[in-house]
Short mmCIF file of C-alpha atoms in Angstrom, two decimals:
data_model
loop_
_atom_site.label_atom_id
_atom_site.label_comp_id
_atom_site.label_asym_id
_atom_site.label_seq_id
_atom_site.Cartn_x
_atom_site.Cartn_y
_atom_site.Cartn_z
CA UNK D 1 0.00 0.00 0.00
CA UNK D 2 2.87 2.46 0.64
CA UNK D 3 3.66 3.27 -3.02
CA UNK D 4 0.43 5.21 -3.44
CA UNK D 5 -1.15 8.09 -1.55
CA UNK D 6 -3.64 7.15 1.15
CA UNK D 7 -6.37 9.07 2.97
CA UNK D 8 -8.33 8.18 6.10
CA UNK D 9 -11.50 9.68 7.61
CA UNK D 10 -12.41 10.49 11.23
CA UNK D 11 -15.38 12.30 12.71
CA UNK D 12 -17.84 12.58 15.54
CA UNK D 13 -20.65 10.05 15.83
CA UNK D 14 -23.17 12.78 15.07
CA UNK D 15 -22.54 15.50 12.49
CA UNK D 16 -24.21 18.65 11.19
CA UNK D 17 -24.19 19.98 7.67
CA UNK D 18 -26.33 17.62 5.57
CA UNK D 19 -25.99 18.21 1.82
CA UNK D 20 -23.55 21.09 2.33
CA UNK D 21 -21.15 18.80 4.21
CA UNK D 22 -21.59 16.03 1.63
CA UNK D 23 -20.70 18.50 -1.14
CA UNK D 24 -17.61 19.63 0.81
CA UNK D 25 -16.48 16.03 1.39
CA UNK D 26 -16.95 15.31 -2.32
CA UNK D 27 -14.93 18.40 -3.29
CA UNK D 28 -12.08 17.46 -0.91
CA UNK D 29 -11.98 13.79 -1.95
CA UNK D 30 -12.00 14.64 -5.66
CA UNK D 31 -9.18 17.17 -5.09
CA UNK D 32 -7.15 14.49 -3.27
CA UNK D 33 -7.66 12.08 -6.19
CA UNK D 34 -6.95 14.54 -9.01
CA UNK D 35 -4.26 16.78 -7.50
CA UNK D 36 -2.51 14.54 -4.96
CA UNK D 37 -2.81 11.06 -6.46
CA UNK D 38 -4.78 9.55 -3.58
CA UNK D 39 -6.14 6.19 -4.71
CA UNK D 40 -6.79 4.42 -1.39
CA UNK D 41 -9.30 5.53 1.23
CA UNK D 42 -9.40 4.01 4.71
CA UNK D 43 -12.60 3.73 6.72
CA UNK D 44 -13.55 2.91 10.27
CA UNK D 45 -17.17 2.36 11.21
CA UNK D 46 -18.09 4.35 14.30
CA UNK D 47 -19.70 7.57 13.08
CA UNK D 48 -22.11 9.32 10.77
CA UNK D 49 -19.07 11.03 9.23
CA UNK D 50 -17.48 7.67 8.34
CA UNK D 51 -20.71 6.62 6.62
CA UNK D 52 -20.99 9.92 4.75
CA UNK D 53 -17.39 9.69 3.51
CA UNK D 54 -17.91 6.07 2.44
CA UNK D 55 -20.97 7.14 0.44
CA UNK D 56 -19.04 9.96 -1.26
CA UNK D 57 -16.06 7.76 -2.15
CA UNK D 58 -18.42 5.06 -3.44
CA UNK D 59 -20.17 7.61 -5.68
CA UNK D 60 -16.81 8.92 -6.96
CA UNK D 61 -15.71 5.35 -7.70
CA UNK D 62 -17.91 5.44 -10.80
CA UNK D 63 -15.90 8.41 -12.13
CA UNK D 64 -12.54 7.14 -10.79
CA UNK D 65 -12.69 3.31 -10.95
CA UNK D 66 -9.08 2.89 -9.75
CA UNK D 67 -9.80 4.18 -6.26
CA UNK D 68 -9.98 1.59 -3.51
CA UNK D 69 -11.98 1.49 -0.26
CA UNK D 70 -10.30 -0.31 2.63
CA UNK D 71 -12.10 -1.07 5.89
CA UNK D 72 -10.08 -1.05 9.11
CA UNK D 73 -12.41 -2.93 11.40
CA UNK D 74 -12.72 -3.37 15.15
CA UNK D 75 -14.09 -6.61 16.54
CA UNK D 76 -17.68 -5.33 16.51
CA UNK D 77 -17.61 -3.83 13.01
CA UNK D 78 -18.24 -5.30 9.60
CA UNK D 79 -18.07 -4.35 5.98
CA UNK D 80 -18.67 -6.62 3.01
CA UNK D 81 -16.23 -7.18 0.18
CA UNK D 82 -17.65 -5.51 -2.93
CA UNK D 83 -17.32 -8.78 -4.84
CA UNK D 84 -19.86 -10.38 -2.47
CA UNK D 85 -22.05 -7.37 -1.56
CA UNK D 86 -24.98 -8.09 -3.91
CA UNK D 87 -25.18 -11.72 -2.80
CA UNK D 88 -25.33 -10.73 0.90
CA UNK D 89 -27.79 -7.89 0.29
CA UNK D 90 -30.12 -10.27 -1.54
CA UNK D 91 -29.88 -12.90 1.20
CA UNK D 92 -30.47 -10.45 4.08
CA UNK D 93 -33.29 -8.73 2.18
CA UNK D 94 -34.99 -12.09 1.72
CA UNK D 95 -34.57 -13.10 5.37
CA UNK D 96 -35.63 -9.71 6.79
CA UNK D 97 -38.33 -9.17 4.15
CA UNK D 98 -37.13 -5.62 3.45
CA UNK D 99 -34.43 -4.01 1.32
CA UNK D 100 -30.99 -4.23 2.94
CA UNK D 101 -28.02 -2.20 1.70
CA UNK D 102 -24.53 -3.08 2.91
CA UNK D 103 -21.35 -1.02 2.78
CA UNK D 104 -18.93 -2.51 0.28
CA UNK D 105 -15.15 -2.27 0.22
CA UNK D 106 -12.40 -3.73 -1.92
CA UNK D 107 -10.35 -4.86 1.07
CA UNK D 108 -10.56 -5.35 4.84
CA UNK D 109 -7.53 -4.72 7.05
CA UNK D 110 -7.33 -6.22 10.51
CA UNK D 111 -4.80 -4.27 12.54
CA UNK D 112 -2.75 -6.17 15.11
CA UNK D 113 -4.71 -4.88 18.14
CA UNK D 114 -8.16 -5.70 16.72
CA UNK D 115 -8.93 -8.56 19.10
CA UNK D 116 -6.85 -7.58 22.12
CA UNK D 117 -7.38 -3.83 22.57
CA UNK D 118 -10.60 -4.16 24.57
CA UNK D 119 -13.55 -1.77 24.63
CA UNK D 120 -11.60 1.10 23.09
CA UNK D 121 -10.14 -0.94 20.23
CA UNK D 122 -11.30 1.81 17.87
CA UNK D 123 -8.58 4.08 19.32
CA UNK D 124 -5.88 1.58 18.32
CA UNK D 125 -7.59 1.06 14.96
CA UNK D 126 -7.62 4.83 14.36
CA UNK D 127 -3.92 5.05 15.18
CA UNK D 128 -3.18 2.29 12.66
CA UNK D 129 -5.21 4.15 10.02
CA UNK D 130 -3.36 7.39 10.73
CA UNK D 131 0.03 5.64 10.64
CA UNK D 132 -0.82 4.26 7.19
CA UNK D 133 -2.18 7.56 5.78
CA UNK D 134 -0.72 10.56 4.04
CA UNK D 135 -3.91 12.64 4.48
CA UNK D 136 -6.44 12.62 7.31
CA UNK D 137 -9.85 14.15 6.68
CA UNK D 138 -11.60 15.06 9.93
CA UNK D 139 -14.91 16.36 11.10
CA UNK D 140 -13.55 17.54 14.46
CA UNK D 141 -15.24 20.27 16.52
CA UNK D 142 -13.14 21.17 19.56
CA UNK D 143 -16.32 22.08 21.46
CA UNK D 144 -17.94 18.68 20.89
CA UNK D 145 -18.40 16.42 23.90
CA UNK D 146 -19.70 12.87 23.69
CA UNK D 147 -22.91 12.11 25.55
CA UNK D 148 -22.56 11.48 29.27
CA UNK D 149 -22.29 7.81 30.13
CA UNK D 150 -23.78 5.96 33.05
CA UNK D 151 -21.36 4.24 35.38
CA UNK D 152 -18.43 2.06 34.51
CA UNK D 153 -16.14 -0.27 36.41
CA UNK D 154 -14.11 2.71 37.63
CA UNK D 155 -16.84 5.38 37.80
CA UNK D 156 -19.80 5.15 40.16
CA UNK D 157 -21.76 8.03 38.60
CA UNK D 158 -22.29 9.66 35.23
CA UNK D 159 -19.03 10.59 33.55
CA UNK D 160 -17.81 12.43 30.46
CA UNK D 161 -16.07 10.00 28.09
CA UNK D 162 -13.19 11.13 25.89
CA UNK D 163 -13.90 11.96 22.26
CA UNK D 164 -12.36 9.34 19.98
CA UNK D 165 -12.18 11.96 17.23
CA UNK D 166 -10.15 14.28 19.48
CA UNK D 167 -7.79 11.44 20.38
CA UNK D 168 -7.31 10.68 16.66
CA UNK D 169 -6.91 14.37 15.77
CA UNK D 170 -4.23 14.90 18.43
CA UNK D 171 -2.43 11.72 17.29
CA UNK D 172 -2.48 12.83 13.62
CA UNK D 173 -1.03 16.21 14.65
CA UNK D 174 1.76 14.48 16.63
CA UNK D 175 2.50 12.28 13.59
CA UNK D 176 2.60 15.44 11.42
CA UNK D 177 0.01 14.15 8.96
CA UNK D 178 -1.70 16.47 6.50
CA UNK D 179 -5.01 17.24 8.24
CA UNK D 180 -8.12 18.59 6.55
CA UNK D 181 -10.74 19.50 9.15
CA UNK D 182 -14.16 19.98 7.54
CA UNK D 183 -15.83 21.02 10.79
CA UNK D 184 -13.95 24.33 10.63
CA UNK D 185 -15.63 25.12 7.32
CA UNK D 186 -19.21 24.45 8.44
#
């Protein structure tokens, strides 16, 4: 993978911006393809932003068939290889008696910490994605706070969890990656 330019996506679970944000993502991704030679796009599966970016890259794949979507998955996440997507959609649609649409990718990558990192395996997955990327597209709002959580093994009351997007953003800055933050433009 290292001979080509690679981009990864990170964002909050909930996003604002609708069609305006989708248009901005499309503009940025197309610029990365045309002007920077990015052909591989890495995806996690924890947020609305990930899903939006996957949709945009999938739509652009018709115009740029050489681009590749790679899923970096945690133990509770799944994508379907594009070569098998239609078969699985048909089967699940039949079983569930409704239309089912699955997210397709050309490749799945299982980072070394996938099965041993515990509850926050997505943090280790995000670090692996950043390490393997030249560009990191974020939807990071520094004022965003995840929803309060109820209790944990170490907390006996409600607590404020850390933002996975902030952790990834700070890591990408430390690794001196090229960061494009779309939240700043919304």
